[in-house]
PDB file of C-alpha atoms in Angstrom:
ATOM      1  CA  UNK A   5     125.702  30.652 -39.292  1.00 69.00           C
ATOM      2  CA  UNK A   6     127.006  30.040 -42.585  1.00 72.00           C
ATOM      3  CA  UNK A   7     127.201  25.939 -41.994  1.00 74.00           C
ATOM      4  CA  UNK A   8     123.257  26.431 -40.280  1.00 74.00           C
ATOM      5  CA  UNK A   9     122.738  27.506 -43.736  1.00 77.00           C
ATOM      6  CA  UNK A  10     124.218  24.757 -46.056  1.00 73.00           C
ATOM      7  CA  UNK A  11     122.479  22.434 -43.674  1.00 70.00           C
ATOM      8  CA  UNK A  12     119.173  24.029 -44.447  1.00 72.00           C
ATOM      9  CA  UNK A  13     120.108  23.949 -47.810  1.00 77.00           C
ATOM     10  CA  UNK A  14     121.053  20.268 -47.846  1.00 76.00           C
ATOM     11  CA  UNK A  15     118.030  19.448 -45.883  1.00 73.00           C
ATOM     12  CA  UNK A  16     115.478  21.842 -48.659  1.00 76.00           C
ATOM     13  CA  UNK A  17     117.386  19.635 -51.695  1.00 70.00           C
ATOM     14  CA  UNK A  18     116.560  16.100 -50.253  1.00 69.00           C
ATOM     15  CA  UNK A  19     113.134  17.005 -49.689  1.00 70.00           C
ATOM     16  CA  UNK A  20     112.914  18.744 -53.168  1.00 71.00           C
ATOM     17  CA  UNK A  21     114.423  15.443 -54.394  1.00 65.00           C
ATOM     18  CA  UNK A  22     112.298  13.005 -52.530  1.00 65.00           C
ATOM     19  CA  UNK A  23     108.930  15.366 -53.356  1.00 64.00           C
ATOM     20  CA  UNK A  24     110.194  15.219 -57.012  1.00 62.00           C
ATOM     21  CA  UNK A  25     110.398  11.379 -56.837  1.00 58.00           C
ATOM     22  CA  UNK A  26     107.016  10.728 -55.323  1.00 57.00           C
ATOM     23  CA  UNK A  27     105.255  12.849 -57.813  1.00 58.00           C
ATOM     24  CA  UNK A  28     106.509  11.209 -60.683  1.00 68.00           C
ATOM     25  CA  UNK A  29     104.110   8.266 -59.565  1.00 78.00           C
ATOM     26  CA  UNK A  30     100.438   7.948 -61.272  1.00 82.00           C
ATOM     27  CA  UNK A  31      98.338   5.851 -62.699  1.00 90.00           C
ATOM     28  CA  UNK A  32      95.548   6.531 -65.570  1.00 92.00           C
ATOM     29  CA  UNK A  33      92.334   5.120 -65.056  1.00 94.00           C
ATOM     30  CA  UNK A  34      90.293   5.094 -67.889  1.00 96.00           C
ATOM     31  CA  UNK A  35      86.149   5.416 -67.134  1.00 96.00           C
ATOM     32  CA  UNK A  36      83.246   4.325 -69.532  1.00 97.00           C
ATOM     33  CA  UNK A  37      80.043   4.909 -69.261  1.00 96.00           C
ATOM     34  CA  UNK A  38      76.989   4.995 -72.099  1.00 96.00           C
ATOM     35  CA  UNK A  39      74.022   7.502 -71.633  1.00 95.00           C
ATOM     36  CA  UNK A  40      70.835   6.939 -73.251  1.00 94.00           C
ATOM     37  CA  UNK A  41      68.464   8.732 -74.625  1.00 93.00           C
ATOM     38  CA  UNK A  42      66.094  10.147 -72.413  1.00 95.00           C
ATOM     39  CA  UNK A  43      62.646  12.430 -71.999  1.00 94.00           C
ATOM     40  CA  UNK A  44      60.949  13.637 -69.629  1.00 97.00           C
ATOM     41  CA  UNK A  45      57.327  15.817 -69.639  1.00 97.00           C
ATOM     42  CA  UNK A  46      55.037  17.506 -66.498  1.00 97.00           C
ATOM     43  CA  UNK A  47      52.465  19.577 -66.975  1.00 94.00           C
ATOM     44  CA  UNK A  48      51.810  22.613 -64.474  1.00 87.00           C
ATOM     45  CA  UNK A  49      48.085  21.905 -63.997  1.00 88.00           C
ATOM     46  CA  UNK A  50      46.601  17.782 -64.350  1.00 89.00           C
ATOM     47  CA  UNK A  51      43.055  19.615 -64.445  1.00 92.00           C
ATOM     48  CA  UNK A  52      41.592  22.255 -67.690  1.00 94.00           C
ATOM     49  CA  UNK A  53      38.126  23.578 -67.122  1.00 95.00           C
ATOM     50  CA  UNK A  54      36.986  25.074 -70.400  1.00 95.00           C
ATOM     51  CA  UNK A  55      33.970  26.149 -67.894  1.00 95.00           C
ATOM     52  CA  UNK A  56      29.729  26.552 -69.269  1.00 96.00           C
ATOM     53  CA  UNK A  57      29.383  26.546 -72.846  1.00 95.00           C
ATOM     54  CA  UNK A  58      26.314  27.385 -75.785  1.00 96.00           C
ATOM     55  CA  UNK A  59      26.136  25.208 -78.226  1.00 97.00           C
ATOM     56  CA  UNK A  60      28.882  26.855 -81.201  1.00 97.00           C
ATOM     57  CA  UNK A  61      30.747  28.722 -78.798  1.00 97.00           C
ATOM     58  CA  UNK A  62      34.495  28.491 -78.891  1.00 98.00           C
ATOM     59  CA  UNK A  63      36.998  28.689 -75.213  1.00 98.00           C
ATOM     60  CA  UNK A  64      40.821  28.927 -75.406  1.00 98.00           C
ATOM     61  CA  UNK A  65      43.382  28.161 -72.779  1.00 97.00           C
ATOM     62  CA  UNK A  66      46.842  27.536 -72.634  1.00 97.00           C
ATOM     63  CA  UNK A  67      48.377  24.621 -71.305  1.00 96.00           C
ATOM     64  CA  UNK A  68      52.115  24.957 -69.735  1.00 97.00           C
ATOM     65  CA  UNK A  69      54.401  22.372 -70.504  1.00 98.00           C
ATOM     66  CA  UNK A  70      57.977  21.368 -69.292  1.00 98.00           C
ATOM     67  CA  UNK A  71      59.823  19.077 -71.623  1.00 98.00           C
ATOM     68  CA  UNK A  72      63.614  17.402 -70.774  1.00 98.00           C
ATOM     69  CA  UNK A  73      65.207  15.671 -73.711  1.00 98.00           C
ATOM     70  CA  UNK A  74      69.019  15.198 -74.057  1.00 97.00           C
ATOM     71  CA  UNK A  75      68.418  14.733 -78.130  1.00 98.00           C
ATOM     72  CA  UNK A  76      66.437  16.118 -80.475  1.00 98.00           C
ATOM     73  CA  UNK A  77      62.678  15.709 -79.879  1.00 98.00           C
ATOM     74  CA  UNK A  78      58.886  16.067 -81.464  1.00 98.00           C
ATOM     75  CA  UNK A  79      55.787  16.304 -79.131  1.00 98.00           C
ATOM     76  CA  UNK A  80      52.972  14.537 -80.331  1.00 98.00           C
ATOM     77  CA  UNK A  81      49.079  14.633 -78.534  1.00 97.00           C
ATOM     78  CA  UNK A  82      46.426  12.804 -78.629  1.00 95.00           C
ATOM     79  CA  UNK A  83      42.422  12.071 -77.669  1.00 92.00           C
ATOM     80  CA  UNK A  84      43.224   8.912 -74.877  1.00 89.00           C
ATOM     81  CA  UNK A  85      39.216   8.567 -74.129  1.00 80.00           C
ATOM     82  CA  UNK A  86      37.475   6.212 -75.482  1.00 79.00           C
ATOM     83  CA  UNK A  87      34.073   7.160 -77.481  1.00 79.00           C
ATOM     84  CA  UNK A  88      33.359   9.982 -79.450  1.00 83.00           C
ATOM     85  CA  UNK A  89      34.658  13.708 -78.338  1.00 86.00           C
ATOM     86  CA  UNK A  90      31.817  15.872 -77.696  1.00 90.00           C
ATOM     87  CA  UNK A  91      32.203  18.719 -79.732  1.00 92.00           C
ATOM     88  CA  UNK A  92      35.208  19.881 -81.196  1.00 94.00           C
ATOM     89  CA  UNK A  93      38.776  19.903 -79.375  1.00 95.00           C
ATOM     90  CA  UNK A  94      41.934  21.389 -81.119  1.00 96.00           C
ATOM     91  CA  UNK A  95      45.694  22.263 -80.298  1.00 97.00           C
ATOM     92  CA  UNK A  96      47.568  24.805 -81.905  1.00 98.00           C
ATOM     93  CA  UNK A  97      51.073  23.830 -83.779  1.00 97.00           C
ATOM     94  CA  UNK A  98      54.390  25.608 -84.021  1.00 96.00           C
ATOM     95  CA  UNK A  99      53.177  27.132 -87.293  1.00 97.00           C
ATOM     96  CA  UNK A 100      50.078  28.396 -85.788  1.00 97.00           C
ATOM     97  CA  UNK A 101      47.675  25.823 -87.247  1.00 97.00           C
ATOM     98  CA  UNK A 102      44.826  24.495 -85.502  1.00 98.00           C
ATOM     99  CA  UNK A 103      44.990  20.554 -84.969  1.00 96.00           C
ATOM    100  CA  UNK A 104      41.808  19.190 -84.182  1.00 95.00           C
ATOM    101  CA  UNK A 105      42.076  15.949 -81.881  1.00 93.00           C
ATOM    102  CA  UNK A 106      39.807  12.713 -81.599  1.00 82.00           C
ATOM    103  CA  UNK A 107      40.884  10.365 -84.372  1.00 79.00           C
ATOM    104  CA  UNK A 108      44.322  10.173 -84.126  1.00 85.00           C
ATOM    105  CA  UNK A 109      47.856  11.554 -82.795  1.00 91.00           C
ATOM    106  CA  UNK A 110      48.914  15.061 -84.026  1.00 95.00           C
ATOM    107  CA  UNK A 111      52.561  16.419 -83.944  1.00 97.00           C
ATOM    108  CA  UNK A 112      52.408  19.430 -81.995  1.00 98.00           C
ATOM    109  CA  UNK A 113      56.327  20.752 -82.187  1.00 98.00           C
ATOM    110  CA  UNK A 114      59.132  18.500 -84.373  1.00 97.00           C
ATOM    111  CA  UNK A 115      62.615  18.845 -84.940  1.00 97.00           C
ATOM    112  CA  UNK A 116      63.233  20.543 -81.298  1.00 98.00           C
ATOM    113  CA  UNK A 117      66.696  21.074 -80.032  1.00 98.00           C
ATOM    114  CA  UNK A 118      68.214  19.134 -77.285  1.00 98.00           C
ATOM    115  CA  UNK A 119      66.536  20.779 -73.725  1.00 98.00           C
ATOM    116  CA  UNK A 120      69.726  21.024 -71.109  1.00 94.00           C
ATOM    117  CA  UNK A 121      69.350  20.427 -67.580  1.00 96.00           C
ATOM    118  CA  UNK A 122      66.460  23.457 -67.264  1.00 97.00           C
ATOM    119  CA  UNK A 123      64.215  22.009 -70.048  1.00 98.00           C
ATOM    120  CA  UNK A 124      62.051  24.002 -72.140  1.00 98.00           C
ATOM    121  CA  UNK A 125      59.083  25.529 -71.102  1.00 98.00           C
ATOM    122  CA  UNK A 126      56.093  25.639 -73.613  1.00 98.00           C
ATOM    123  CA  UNK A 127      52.544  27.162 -73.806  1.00 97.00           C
ATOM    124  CA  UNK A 128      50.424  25.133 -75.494  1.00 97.00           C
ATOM    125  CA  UNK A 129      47.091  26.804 -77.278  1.00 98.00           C
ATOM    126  CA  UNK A 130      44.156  24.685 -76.550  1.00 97.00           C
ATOM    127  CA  UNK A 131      40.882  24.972 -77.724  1.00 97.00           C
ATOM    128  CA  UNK A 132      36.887  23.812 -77.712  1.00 97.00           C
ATOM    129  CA  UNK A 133      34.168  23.801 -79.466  1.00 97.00           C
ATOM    130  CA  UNK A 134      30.063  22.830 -78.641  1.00 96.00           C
ATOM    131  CA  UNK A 135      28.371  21.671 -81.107  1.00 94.00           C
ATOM    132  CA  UNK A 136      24.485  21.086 -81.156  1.00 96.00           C
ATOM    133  CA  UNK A 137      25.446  17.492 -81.913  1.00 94.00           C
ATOM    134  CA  UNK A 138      26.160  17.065 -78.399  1.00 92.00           C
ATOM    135  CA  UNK A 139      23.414  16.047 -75.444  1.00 93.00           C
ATOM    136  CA  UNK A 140      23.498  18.768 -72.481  1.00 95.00           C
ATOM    137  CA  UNK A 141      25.544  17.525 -69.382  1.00 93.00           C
ATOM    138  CA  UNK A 142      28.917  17.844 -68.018  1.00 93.00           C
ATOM    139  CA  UNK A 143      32.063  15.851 -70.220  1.00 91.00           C
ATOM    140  CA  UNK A 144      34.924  14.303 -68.754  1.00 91.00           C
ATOM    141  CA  UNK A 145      38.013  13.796 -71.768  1.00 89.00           C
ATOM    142  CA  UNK A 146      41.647  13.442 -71.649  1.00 92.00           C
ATOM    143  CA  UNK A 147      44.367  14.217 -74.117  1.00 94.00           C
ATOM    144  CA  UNK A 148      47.973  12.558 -73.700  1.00 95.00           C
ATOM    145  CA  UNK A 149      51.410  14.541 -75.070  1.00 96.00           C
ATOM    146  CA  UNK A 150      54.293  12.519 -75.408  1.00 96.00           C
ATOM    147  CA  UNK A 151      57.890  13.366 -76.416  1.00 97.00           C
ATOM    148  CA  UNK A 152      59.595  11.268 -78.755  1.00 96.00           C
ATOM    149  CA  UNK A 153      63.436  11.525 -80.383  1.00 96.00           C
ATOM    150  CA  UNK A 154      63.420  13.452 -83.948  1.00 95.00           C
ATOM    151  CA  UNK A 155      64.105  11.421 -86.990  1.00 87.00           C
TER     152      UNK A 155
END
């Protein structure tokens, strides 16, 4: 019993040994890679109805907006038709003041922090006004908002 023992013993030893000695082996790999800057935008709805209006009369909505940015971003929108707005279109800014749209880009939101994998959902205030400038009928516009990195 007692030599069954040092055997097993003797046998647990080498194959401490010979585990020890294969572990000692490695090798370090060192991995580069170089991420970019990037954004992303969607919009919930591609369609805003602002529905029948008098001349003077005033609609809000609220657009919902998604935004993905690994650095520090501004959102910027802006009248893409071409002619003259009917009326009077305007977006609401982080400081609550009305930005009216048609002759060129507005900043919406600036200095925002880096988004994360979720993004950052926003509401956008959106609103229109008739004016008895414009000809009765039914208007087709479009407004474009587009991230872009803080400076």
């Amino acid at each position: 019993m007692a030599r069954n023992r040092a055997v097993l013993t003797y046998l647990t030893l080498v194959l401490m040994l010979l585990a020890a000695s294969t572990a000692q082996a490695a090798a370090v790999i060192t991995m580069q890679v170089e991420i970019l800057a990037g954004f992303s935008i969607a919009c919930e709805e591609d369609n805003l109805a602002f529905g029948t209006l008098s001349p003077e009369q005033t609609v809000q909505k609220e657009l919902e907006l998604t935004v993905w940015s690994n650095v520090p971003w501004d959102l910027y929108v802006d009248y893409t038709g071409t002619g003259d707005l009917p009326g009077l279109l305007e977006v609401q800014d982080e400081r609550g003041v009305w930005l009216s749209l048609g002759d060129n880009s507005r900043m919406v939101l600036f200095d925002q922090p880096e988004t994360g994998r979720d993004g950052s959902a926003l509401t956008i205030p959106v609103r229109f006004t008739s004016s008895y400038s414009d000809a009765p009928g039914t208007y087709e516009f479009q407004i474009e908002f587009t991230v872009v990195p803080s400076l």
